[in-house]
Short mmCIF file of C-alpha atoms in Angstrom, two decimals:
data_model
loop_
_atom_site.label_atom_id
_atom_site.label_comp_id
_atom_site.label_asym_id
_atom_site.label_seq_id
_atom_site.Cartn_x
_atom_site.Cartn_y
_atom_site.Cartn_z
CA VAL L 1 -19.01 24.49 -1.13
CA ILE L 2 -17.36 22.65 1.64
CA ASP L 3 -16.36 19.25 0.53
CA THR L 4 -13.59 16.52 0.62
CA LEU L 5 -12.13 17.43 -2.59
CA HIS L 6 -8.43 17.56 -3.36
CA THR L 7 -7.50 19.87 -6.08
CA VAL L 8 -4.87 19.08 -8.99
CA GLU L 9 -3.78 21.57 -11.70
CA THR L 10 -3.35 19.91 -14.93
CA PRO L 11 -0.94 21.09 -17.73
CA GLU L 12 -3.98 22.17 -19.41
CA GLY L 13 -4.49 24.84 -16.97
CA VAL L 14 -7.62 23.53 -15.47
CA GLU L 15 -8.31 22.53 -11.91
CA LEU L 16 -9.56 19.07 -11.46
CA GLU L 17 -11.24 18.04 -8.28
CA LEU L 18 -10.67 14.47 -6.90
CA PRO L 19 -13.31 13.35 -4.40
CA VAL L 20 -10.97 11.69 -1.67
CA ALA L 21 -12.33 8.78 0.26
CA GLY L 22 -12.76 8.94 4.05
CA PRO L 23 -11.54 6.45 6.85
CA VAL L 24 -14.89 4.63 7.20
CA VAL L 25 -15.14 3.58 3.66
CA ARG L 26 -11.56 2.72 3.38
CA LEU L 27 -11.91 0.57 6.51
CA LEU L 28 -14.81 -1.30 4.95
CA ALA L 29 -12.60 -1.78 1.74
CA TRP L 30 -9.80 -3.22 3.96
CA LEU L 31 -12.26 -5.48 5.75
CA ILE L 32 -13.35 -6.99 2.19
CA ASP L 33 -9.68 -7.27 1.04
CA LEU L 34 -8.70 -9.09 4.57
CA ALA L 35 -11.59 -11.54 3.88
CA VAL L 36 -10.15 -12.31 0.55
CA GLN L 37 -6.75 -12.61 1.82
CA VAL L 38 -7.99 -15.13 4.36
CA VAL L 39 -9.56 -17.08 1.62
CA LEU L 40 -6.48 -17.02 -0.28
CA TYR L 41 -4.44 -18.30 2.54
CA GLY L 42 -6.99 -20.93 3.10
CA ALA L 43 -6.94 -22.18 -0.44
CA TRP L 44 -3.23 -22.06 -0.55
CA SER L 45 -2.87 -24.10 2.60
CA TRP L 46 -5.17 -26.55 1.32
CA ILE L 47 -3.46 -27.06 -1.87
CA MET L 48 -0.09 -27.27 -0.06
CA SER L 49 -1.45 -29.65 2.63
CA ALA L 50 -2.64 -32.02 -0.38
CA LEU L 51 0.86 -31.72 -1.76
CA GLY L 52 2.46 -32.33 1.55
CA ARG L 53 1.40 -35.88 1.56
CA VAL L 54 3.64 -36.51 -1.52
CA ASP L 55 6.55 -33.96 -0.49
CA GLU L 56 7.52 -32.54 2.76
CA GLY L 57 8.89 -29.61 0.96
CA ALA L 58 5.51 -28.26 0.61
CA THR L 59 5.89 -26.52 3.95
CA GLY L 60 8.44 -24.24 2.21
CA LEU L 61 6.15 -23.59 -0.74
CA LEU L 62 3.30 -22.84 1.90
CA LEU L 63 5.51 -20.11 3.50
CA ILE L 64 6.54 -18.50 0.27
CA GLY L 65 2.79 -18.38 -0.64
CA VAL L 66 1.91 -16.76 2.68
CA PHE L 67 4.75 -14.27 2.01
CA LEU L 68 3.60 -13.31 -1.28
CA ILE L 69 -0.07 -12.95 -0.36
CA THR L 70 0.91 -10.92 2.77
CA TRP L 71 3.22 -8.32 1.07
CA PHE L 72 2.22 -8.24 -2.39
CA TYR L 73 -1.50 -8.63 -2.41
CA GLY L 74 -2.30 -4.94 -2.63
CA VAL L 75 0.57 -4.17 -4.76
CA GLY L 76 -0.31 -6.84 -7.34
CA TRP L 77 -4.03 -5.58 -7.48
CA GLU L 78 -3.28 -1.99 -7.57
CA VAL L 79 -0.84 -2.14 -10.14
CA LEU L 80 -2.54 -4.59 -12.70
CA ASN L 81 -6.15 -3.38 -11.86
CA ARG L 82 -5.65 0.59 -12.15
CA GLY L 83 -5.26 1.16 -8.30
CA ARG L 84 -8.13 -1.09 -7.32
CA THR L 85 -7.93 -4.07 -4.78
CA PRO L 86 -11.19 -6.15 -4.91
CA GLY L 87 -12.45 -4.24 -1.81
CA LYS L 88 -11.58 -0.94 -3.31
CA GLN L 89 -13.27 -2.00 -6.43
CA LEU L 90 -16.54 -3.08 -4.77
CA LEU L 91 -16.79 0.21 -2.91
CA GLY L 92 -15.93 2.29 -5.97
CA LEU L 93 -12.67 3.33 -4.77
CA GLN L 94 -9.15 3.57 -6.25
CA ALA L 95 -5.65 4.55 -5.24
CA VAL L 96 -4.17 7.37 -7.36
CA ARG L 97 -1.08 9.39 -7.59
CA GLU L 98 -1.52 12.63 -6.19
CA ASP L 99 -1.73 14.51 -9.59
CA GLY L 100 -4.67 12.18 -10.41
CA THR L 101 -2.71 9.74 -12.86
CA PRO L 102 -2.70 5.93 -12.27
CA ILE L 103 -0.61 4.55 -9.48
CA GLY L 104 2.90 3.06 -10.40
CA ILE L 105 4.67 -0.05 -8.98
CA GLY L 106 7.02 1.98 -6.91
CA ALA L 107 4.32 4.04 -5.31
CA SER L 108 2.25 0.92 -4.75
CA ILE L 109 4.98 -0.92 -3.05
CA LEU L 110 5.74 2.05 -0.92
CA ARG L 111 2.16 2.77 0.16
CA ASN L 112 1.42 -1.00 0.79
CA PHE L 113 4.74 -1.99 2.64
CA LEU L 114 4.26 1.18 4.95
CA ARG L 115 1.11 -0.30 6.21
CA VAL L 116 3.47 -1.86 8.99
CA VAL L 117 3.93 1.67 10.33
CA ASP L 118 0.28 2.88 9.88
CA TRP L 119 -0.55 -0.10 11.95
CA LEU L 120 1.43 0.95 14.92
CA PRO L 121 0.90 0.79 17.80
CA TYR L 122 -2.21 -1.28 17.12
CA CYS L 123 -4.92 -1.64 14.49
CA TYR L 124 -4.00 1.22 12.09
CA ALA L 125 -4.08 3.90 15.04
CA LEU L 126 -1.21 5.86 13.47
CA GLY L 127 -2.92 5.63 9.86
CA LEU L 128 -6.07 6.63 11.33
CA LEU L 129 -4.52 9.65 13.12
CA SER L 130 -2.76 10.78 10.14
CA MET L 131 -5.80 10.58 8.04
CA LEU L 132 -7.66 12.59 10.50
CA ILE L 133 -5.00 15.50 10.36
CA ASP L 134 -4.36 15.39 6.77
CA SER L 135 -6.95 17.39 4.67
CA SER L 136 -6.96 14.60 1.97
CA PHE L 137 -7.13 11.63 4.44
CA ARG L 138 -3.71 10.30 3.49
CA ARG L 139 -2.23 7.74 5.90
CA LEU L 140 1.47 7.73 6.44
CA GLY L 141 2.07 5.40 3.68
CA ASP L 142 0.20 7.57 1.34
CA LEU L 143 2.05 10.72 2.39
CA ALA L 144 5.49 8.90 1.65
CA ALA L 145 4.26 7.36 -1.66
CA GLY L 146 2.46 10.45 -2.83
CA THR L 147 -0.81 8.74 -3.34
CA LEU L 148 -4.46 9.39 -2.75
CA VAL L 149 -7.49 7.22 -2.24
CA THR L 150 -10.30 8.61 -4.25
CA TYR L 151 -13.86 7.66 -5.51
CA ALA L 152 -13.23 6.33 -9.04
CA PRO L 153 -14.78 8.70 -11.54
CA ARG L 154 -18.19 7.64 -12.93
CA VAL L 155 -20.07 9.24 -15.69
CA SER L 156 -23.42 9.97 -14.00
CA THR L 157 -26.66 10.79 -15.92
CA PRO L 158 -27.45 14.25 -16.03
CA ALA L 159 -29.88 15.70 -13.32
CA ARG L 160 -32.99 17.15 -15.06
CA LEU L 161 -34.73 20.29 -14.37
CA PRO L 162 -38.50 19.78 -13.79
CA GLU L 163 -40.41 20.65 -17.09
CA VAL L 164 -42.14 23.85 -16.25
CA GLU L 165 -42.90 26.95 -17.95
CA PRO L 166 -40.02 29.36 -17.66
CA SER L 167 -40.51 32.69 -15.96
CA ALA L 168 -38.02 35.61 -15.26
CA PRO L 169 -37.17 36.32 -11.67
CA ARG L 170 -38.53 39.60 -10.07
CA ILE L 171 -35.17 40.99 -9.27
CA ALA L 172 -31.61 40.46 -10.76
CA LEU L 173 -29.79 37.45 -9.26
CA GLU L 174 -26.09 37.29 -8.35
CA PRO L 175 -24.16 34.44 -9.88
CA ASP L 176 -24.19 32.41 -6.76
CA GLU L 177 -27.85 32.94 -6.20
CA ARG L 178 -28.61 32.01 -9.68
CA ARG L 179 -26.63 28.84 -8.81
CA ALA L 180 -28.36 28.15 -5.73
CA VAL L 181 -31.75 28.47 -7.33
CA ILE L 182 -30.77 26.13 -10.04
CA ALA L 183 -29.35 23.57 -7.84
CA PHE L 184 -32.45 23.83 -5.73
CA ALA L 185 -34.71 22.97 -8.63
CA GLU L 186 -32.55 20.12 -9.72
CA ARG L 187 -32.56 18.54 -6.25
CA ALA L 188 -36.10 19.38 -5.18
CA PRO L 189 -37.44 16.03 -6.47
CA LEU L 190 -35.23 14.19 -4.29
CA LEU L 191 -36.18 15.80 -1.21
CA SER L 192 -39.27 15.13 0.78
CA ASP L 193 -42.26 17.36 -0.04
CA ALA L 194 -42.19 18.97 3.32
CA ARG L 195 -38.59 19.65 3.27
CA ALA L 196 -38.57 20.97 -0.31
CA ASP L 197 -41.60 23.34 0.53
CA GLU L 198 -39.68 24.40 3.81
CA LEU L 199 -36.65 25.48 1.81
CA ALA L 200 -38.57 27.01 -0.87
CA SER L 201 -40.45 29.23 1.70
CA ILE L 202 -37.23 30.90 2.60
CA ALA L 203 -37.17 32.50 -0.83
CA ALA L 204 -40.94 33.17 -1.03
CA PRO L 205 -40.83 36.84 -0.15
CA LEU L 206 -38.85 37.51 -3.13
CA LEU L 207 -41.03 35.46 -5.50
CA PRO L 208 -43.39 37.15 -7.96
CA THR L 209 -46.36 36.02 -6.21
CA PRO L 210 -45.07 35.32 -2.54
CA THR L 211 -48.31 33.63 -1.49
CA ARG L 212 -48.56 30.86 -3.79
CA ASP L 213 -46.57 27.39 -4.26
CA ALA L 214 -42.97 28.57 -3.98
CA ARG L 215 -41.32 25.47 -5.00
CA HIS L 216 -43.01 25.71 -8.37
CA GLN L 217 -42.11 29.25 -8.91
CA LEU L 218 -38.44 28.50 -7.94
CA ALA L 219 -38.43 25.76 -10.91
CA GLN L 220 -39.86 28.24 -13.31
CA ILE L 221 -37.12 30.63 -12.46
CA ALA L 222 -34.40 28.00 -12.61
CA ALA L 223 -35.60 27.10 -16.09
CA TRP L 224 -35.54 30.64 -17.35
CA LEU L 225 -31.97 30.96 -15.90
CA VAL L 226 -30.52 28.19 -17.60
CA GLY L 227 -31.74 29.86 -20.81
CA LEU L 228 -35.17 28.34 -21.52
CA ARG L 229 -37.97 30.73 -22.79
CA SER L 230 -41.55 30.07 -22.86
CA GLY L 231 -42.51 28.05 -25.94
CA ASP L 232 -39.37 26.03 -25.93
CA SER L 233 -39.61 22.39 -24.94
CA ALA L 234 -37.52 21.48 -21.82
CA ARG L 235 -34.25 20.11 -22.42
CA MET I 1 -24.04 32.63 -22.79
CA LYS I 2 -26.73 30.85 -21.05
CA GLN I 3 -26.09 27.30 -19.83
CA GLN I 4 -28.74 25.87 -22.05
CA THR I 5 -27.05 27.15 -25.01
CA PHE I 6 -23.63 26.26 -23.77
CA GLU I 7 -24.75 22.78 -23.33
CA ALA I 8 -26.43 22.45 -26.56
CA GLU I 9 -23.44 23.56 -28.44
CA ARG I 10 -21.03 21.20 -26.89
CA SER I 11 -22.93 18.20 -25.67
CA GLU I 12 -22.22 16.33 -29.02
CA ARG I 13 -18.53 16.82 -28.62
CA TRP I 14 -18.73 15.58 -24.83
CA GLN I 15 -20.61 12.48 -26.13
CA ARG I 16 -17.86 11.72 -28.50
CA PHE I 17 -15.21 12.13 -25.87
CA GLU I 18 -17.18 9.69 -23.51
CA GLN I 19 -17.24 7.18 -26.17
CA LEU I 20 -13.56 7.64 -26.77
CA LEU I 21 -12.97 7.01 -23.07
CA GLU I 22 -14.98 3.82 -23.17
CA ILE I 23 -12.75 2.59 -25.98
CA LEU I 24 -9.76 3.47 -24.10
CA ASP I 25 -11.09 1.79 -20.88
CA ARG I 26 -11.58 -1.36 -22.70
CA GLY I 27 -7.58 -1.00 -23.29
CA ALA I 28 -8.12 -0.45 -27.03
CA HIS I 29 -6.34 2.48 -28.86
CA ASP I 30 -7.72 5.85 -30.08
CA THR I 31 -7.57 5.46 -33.76
CA THR I 32 -9.05 8.90 -34.63
CA GLY I 33 -6.22 10.66 -33.12
CA GLU I 34 -8.96 13.04 -31.64
CA PHE I 35 -8.54 12.39 -27.99
CA PRO I 36 -5.85 15.10 -27.10
CA SER I 37 -7.88 17.94 -28.80
CA LEU I 38 -11.13 16.77 -27.40
CA PHE I 39 -9.51 16.79 -24.06
CA ARG I 40 -8.04 20.17 -24.22
CA GLN I 41 -11.45 21.59 -25.34
CA LEU I 42 -13.17 19.62 -22.54
CA CYS I 43 -10.84 21.18 -20.05
CA GLN I 44 -11.65 24.75 -21.41
CA ASP I 45 -15.41 23.81 -21.24
CA LEU I 46 -14.90 22.87 -17.49
CA SER I 47 -13.04 26.27 -16.71
CA LEU I 48 -15.72 28.15 -18.49
CA ALA I 49 -18.61 26.24 -16.76
CA ARG I 50 -16.92 26.91 -13.34
CA ASP I 51 -16.25 30.69 -14.11
CA ARG I 52 -19.82 31.21 -15.23
CA MET I 53 -21.07 29.50 -12.00
CA PHE I 54 -23.21 27.09 -14.29
CA THR I 55 -24.89 24.38 -12.27
CA GLU I 56 -23.02 22.21 -9.79
CA ASP I 57 -24.39 19.13 -11.88
CA LEU I 58 -22.79 20.32 -15.02
CA VAL I 59 -19.67 20.98 -13.41
CA THR I 60 -19.33 17.74 -11.79
CA ARG I 61 -20.26 16.00 -14.84
CA LEU I 62 -17.33 17.64 -16.76
CA ASN I 63 -15.01 17.18 -14.09
CA ARG I 64 -15.55 13.46 -14.05
CA LEU I 65 -14.83 13.32 -17.83
CA ALA I 66 -11.84 15.45 -17.28
CA LEU I 67 -10.42 13.38 -14.59
CA LYS I 68 -11.01 10.36 -16.70
CA GLY I 69 -9.45 11.80 -19.60
CA HIS I 70 -6.40 13.10 -17.36
CA GLU I 71 -6.00 9.66 -16.20
CA HIS I 72 -5.70 8.24 -19.66
CA LEU I 73 -3.69 10.97 -21.28
CA TYR I 74 -1.01 10.92 -18.45
CA ALA I 75 -0.86 7.17 -17.64
CA SER I 76 2.41 5.97 -18.35
CA ARG I 77 1.94 3.05 -20.74
CA VAL I 78 5.52 1.74 -20.09
CA PRO I 79 6.75 2.16 -16.52
CA PRO I 80 9.60 4.49 -16.59
CA ARG I 81 12.85 2.73 -15.68
CA SER I 82 13.74 3.92 -12.00
CA ALA I 83 17.01 5.30 -11.16
CA VAL I 84 18.22 2.09 -9.34
CA LEU I 85 17.57 -0.01 -12.54
CA GLU I 86 19.15 2.52 -14.73
CA PHE I 87 22.38 2.49 -12.51
CA ALA I 88 22.24 -1.56 -12.22
CA ALA I 89 21.93 -1.78 -16.18
CA ARG I 90 24.20 1.21 -17.45
CA GLY I 91 25.76 3.29 -14.51
CA PHE I 92 27.51 0.62 -12.79
CA PRO I 93 28.97 -1.28 -15.66
CA ARG I 94 30.30 1.96 -17.24
CA ALA I 95 32.02 2.99 -13.89
CA VAL I 96 33.66 -0.56 -13.72
CA ARG I 97 34.73 -0.30 -17.40
CA GLN I 98 36.13 3.20 -16.69
CA GLU I 99 38.17 1.86 -13.80
CA GLY I 100 38.97 -1.38 -15.60
CA PRO I 101 42.73 -1.87 -14.89
CA LEU I 102 42.33 -0.88 -10.91
CA VAL I 103 39.20 -3.35 -10.64
CA LEU I 104 41.21 -6.08 -12.42
CA ALA I 105 44.33 -5.61 -10.14
CA LEU I 106 42.26 -5.52 -6.96
CA SER I 107 40.25 -8.55 -8.03
CA GLY I 108 43.52 -10.13 -8.59
CA LEU I 109 44.64 -9.44 -5.19
CA PHE I 110 41.58 -10.54 -3.55
CA PHE I 111 40.51 -13.71 -5.53
CA GLY I 112 44.31 -14.51 -6.30
CA SER I 113 44.90 -14.75 -2.44
CA LEU I 114 41.88 -16.46 -1.63
CA GLY I 115 42.79 -19.13 -4.40
CA LEU I 116 46.29 -19.68 -3.01
CA CYS I 117 45.00 -20.05 0.47
CA ALA I 118 42.44 -22.52 -0.66
CA ALA I 119 45.09 -24.37 -2.62
CA ALA I 120 47.41 -24.33 0.34
CA VAL I 121 44.84 -25.79 2.79
CA VAL I 122 43.76 -28.43 0.49
CA THR I 123 47.42 -29.55 -0.25
CA TRP I 124 48.69 -29.20 3.50
CA PRO I 125 45.45 -29.50 5.83
CA GLU I 126 47.56 -28.78 8.83
CA LEU I 127 47.89 -25.13 7.78
CA ALA I 128 44.13 -24.53 8.26
CA PRO I 129 44.34 -23.25 11.93
CA SER I 130 46.75 -20.45 11.10
CA PHE I 131 44.13 -19.02 8.63
CA LEU I 132 41.09 -19.31 10.66
CA GLY I 133 41.85 -19.84 14.23
CA SER I 134 40.74 -23.06 16.23
CA ASP I 135 37.32 -21.71 17.46
CA SER I 136 36.10 -20.93 13.92
CA LEU I 137 37.27 -24.31 12.82
CA THR I 138 35.32 -26.04 15.31
CA GLN I 139 32.20 -24.00 14.51
CA LEU I 140 32.71 -24.60 10.85
CA ARG I 141 33.10 -28.59 11.56
CA GLU I 142 30.06 -28.43 13.82
CA MET I 143 28.13 -26.77 11.09
CA TYR I 144 29.05 -28.83 7.96
CA GLY I 145 30.70 -31.96 9.62
CA GLU I 146 27.63 -34.11 11.11
CA ASP I 147 24.48 -33.96 9.40
CA LEU I 148 25.45 -34.18 5.74
CA ALA I 149 22.45 -36.49 5.33
CA ARG I 150 20.11 -33.49 4.92
CA ARG I 151 17.24 -34.17 2.64
CA PRO I 152 16.25 -31.97 -0.35
CA SER I 153 12.98 -31.42 0.99
CA ASP I 154 14.31 -30.02 4.23
CA ASP I 155 16.31 -27.55 2.10
CA LEU I 156 13.04 -26.40 0.23
CA GLN I 157 11.51 -26.12 3.75
CA MET I 158 14.16 -23.88 5.03
CA PHE I 159 14.27 -21.84 1.76
CA GLY I 160 10.71 -20.99 2.25
CA PHE I 161 11.10 -20.36 5.80
CA TYR I 162 13.85 -17.97 5.29
CA ILE I 163 11.96 -15.99 2.75
CA TRP I 164 8.74 -15.80 4.95
CA ASN I 165 10.75 -15.02 7.99
CA ASN I 166 13.81 -13.16 7.12
CA VAL I 167 12.52 -11.02 3.98
CA SER I 168 9.55 -10.21 5.97
CA ILE I 169 11.81 -8.78 8.77
CA ALA I 170 13.67 -6.55 6.14
CA PHE I 171 10.30 -5.21 4.93
CA ARG I 172 9.26 -4.24 8.43
CA MET I 173 12.48 -2.67 9.18
CA PHE I 174 12.21 -0.79 5.98
CA ALA I 175 8.73 0.57 6.63
CA GLY I 176 9.87 1.36 10.28
CA GLY I 177 12.45 3.68 8.99
CA LEU I 178 9.58 6.21 8.38
CA LEU I 179 9.34 6.90 12.01
CA VAL I 180 12.96 8.06 12.40
CA GLY I 181 14.15 4.54 12.89
CA ILE I 182 12.07 3.96 16.03
CA GLY I 183 9.79 1.68 14.06
CA SER I 184 12.78 -0.26 12.86
CA LEU I 185 13.84 -0.50 16.50
CA ILE I 186 10.30 -1.90 17.49
CA ALA I 187 10.55 -4.52 14.50
CA LEU I 188 14.08 -5.37 15.56
CA LEU I 189 12.97 -6.21 19.01
CA TYR I 190 10.05 -8.31 17.79
CA ALA I 191 12.71 -10.10 15.45
CA ALA I 192 14.83 -10.97 18.18
CA ARG I 193 15.08 -14.68 18.90
CA LEU I 194 17.01 -17.07 21.10
CA GLU I 195 19.00 -19.55 19.25
CA ILE I 196 19.82 -22.64 21.26
CA GLU I 197 21.77 -25.45 19.83
CA VAL I 198 22.90 -28.53 21.73
CA ARG I 199 25.59 -30.32 19.60
CA THR I 200 28.18 -33.05 20.47
CA ALA I 201 30.66 -30.25 21.21
CA GLY I 202 28.41 -28.63 23.83
CA LEU I 203 25.82 -26.02 23.98
CA PHE I 204 25.79 -23.04 21.65
CA VAL I 205 23.54 -20.02 22.53
CA ARG I 206 23.06 -16.45 20.94
CA ILE I 207 20.32 -13.70 20.91
CA ALA I 208 19.78 -13.12 17.08
CA PRO I 209 20.30 -10.71 15.44
CA PHE I 210 21.97 -8.76 18.22
CA GLN I 211 24.81 -11.50 18.78
CA ARG I 212 26.82 -12.77 16.10
CA LYS I 213 28.79 -15.22 17.77
CA PHE I 214 27.42 -18.07 19.69
CA ARG I 215 28.42 -18.46 23.37
CA HIS I 216 29.77 -22.03 23.51
CA VAL I 217 29.67 -24.09 26.67
CA PRO I 218 31.98 -27.08 25.97
CA ALA I 219 30.24 -30.60 26.79
CA GLU I 220 33.01 -31.41 29.15
CA GLU I 221 32.18 -28.48 31.30
CA LEU I 222 28.42 -29.24 31.67
CA ARG I 223 27.61 -30.98 34.94
CA GLY I 224 23.79 -30.79 34.94
CA ALA I 225 20.62 -28.94 34.00
CA ASP I 226 17.75 -28.01 36.23
CA ILE I 227 14.28 -27.10 34.93
CA GLN I 228 12.96 -23.77 36.32
CA SER I 229 9.49 -23.32 35.19
CA ALA I 230 7.72 -21.60 38.09
CA ARG I 231 9.02 -18.34 39.35
CA LEU I 232 12.46 -17.31 38.07
CA ARG I 233 14.98 -16.32 40.67
CA VAL I 234 17.76 -14.42 39.25
CA ARG I 235 21.09 -13.68 41.20
CA ARG I 236 24.17 -11.43 40.45
CA GLY I 237 26.54 -12.87 38.42
CA TRP I 238 24.48 -15.18 36.39
CA ARG I 239 24.48 -15.25 32.73
CA ILE I 240 20.83 -15.07 31.33
CA TYR I 241 19.72 -15.82 27.91
CA ALA I 242 16.04 -15.19 27.34
CA VAL I 243 13.58 -13.24 25.26
CA LYS I 244 10.38 -14.36 26.22
CA GLY I 245 8.33 -16.51 28.68
CA ALA I 246 9.28 -17.47 32.20
CA LYS I 247 10.27 -20.95 31.75
CA ALA I 248 14.02 -21.58 31.73
CA VAL I 249 16.78 -24.23 32.36
CA GLN I 250 19.55 -23.54 34.63
CA LEU I 251 22.90 -25.03 34.03
CA ARG I 252 25.53 -26.11 36.36
CA THR I 253 29.14 -26.26 35.21
CA THR I 254 32.44 -27.26 36.41
CA THR I 255 33.77 -23.66 36.01
CA GLY I 256 31.13 -22.46 38.58
CA HIS I 257 29.46 -20.07 35.97
CA GLN I 258 25.68 -19.97 36.54
CA MET I 259 23.65 -19.76 33.43
CA LEU I 260 19.95 -19.38 32.91
CA ILE I 261 18.52 -20.26 29.47
CA GLY I 262 14.99 -19.26 28.77
CA THR I 263 13.05 -21.49 26.51
CA GLN I 264 9.49 -22.49 25.67
CA GLU I 265 10.29 -26.20 26.01
CA PRO I 266 12.44 -26.71 29.19
CA ASP I 267 11.84 -30.41 29.21
CA LEU I 268 13.22 -30.93 25.62
CA LEU I 269 16.14 -28.85 26.17
CA ALA I 270 17.14 -30.40 29.50
CA ALA I 271 16.66 -33.86 28.01
CA ALA I 272 19.12 -32.89 25.31
CA LEU I 273 21.69 -31.41 27.69
CA LEU I 274 21.71 -34.52 29.89
CA ARG I 275 22.56 -36.81 26.98
#
């Protein structure tokens, strides 16, 4: 399967697959964060201008606030909110270390400060270039800090096979063929009827009765392959 | 083993693991102590599921569970002390104590002579030029002599400005270092600014941060100042101080030097000079 996955080998000796996030979704997350930052700037300058009527030193506090928002917005969120700024959280992303563990303060500072370089010469051009070259969509800041932006793992509801009477395939199937048949049976309800029939018809010549409803027969074979036998209730 | 049996045998265990993850997500602790062993079993199940070519859906589900488990198991609860902090807290004090007598002797030399000089200057003020040189003394006087009536709010303002401006520049330089220093160079050029000060002693100009010392044009040498805001004409032998814009003030001096000073507000500068 060709997919944007970053593989990590854990001490348990198993390979975990991290689904890395591409440039577009990360740009959207960045835009959301930018909007949040603009609101923060606005709120802070509003408070400080109110204070400014009392004390002229408020300009100094204003600048310190602007400094903190500019440089530590990303770091603060990522360290305290498990690698998620508001933009990342809304789009289901998170920044993690390359080994899949949560990001620390050092890595977060490095990847956020190096935005300056990724921005060069204008509008994240260098960062985009780096993301397009790197197989895990890392910008320069990510490469230096050893971090990734991935889709946060969500526990999904298991896909269900259609409830049909299981039946054995006519010929013995190779492992990847078995897998393809099961995957098709799981996904068929998500496809349009015409497309599902079209795909099923490819396998039709190998089915027990090639002339009849291929999709239904494939579902039956899939049920048999996962271990159901006639008489069992589907899982 | 068929996938159906595989799932049926283990699904209860996976559910328990998922519940544990939810508990850990809320920031609570695993009181059962089962977490590590459940995680190891899950990892085995994942390998097995992949090896047997079980359905994509099952493998993805197990992969997600394992990822979350991995995240929790290997998250550092207490951030490890970095090498720099370790050096500041332990290494450096230890090194100082090891070389105690030497450090003490050298500090004595440095601070002792400083203290002696300070005491000498306070007692006999006429000695001051022999320590600093008259140029630096004039500068010091300019810096601290005149406007002692600074208000605390100005201090706070400047404090904020320095943090915003200077620390930001430092961060940008740090980041720019990634591109073999070229990025830093760009940041440095952007940070360059022309500093012009008109004091009673005359005009002081420098391009920070490239020039440390101000160029000083004494007030008595100044003859006049002309605003040049249209198209700049530059001739050989002129001293030009400018970083951006095409507006400038041209100085006429008794020594005959031509000086051109770029500025965004030529009127203000010329008016200040002519006073």
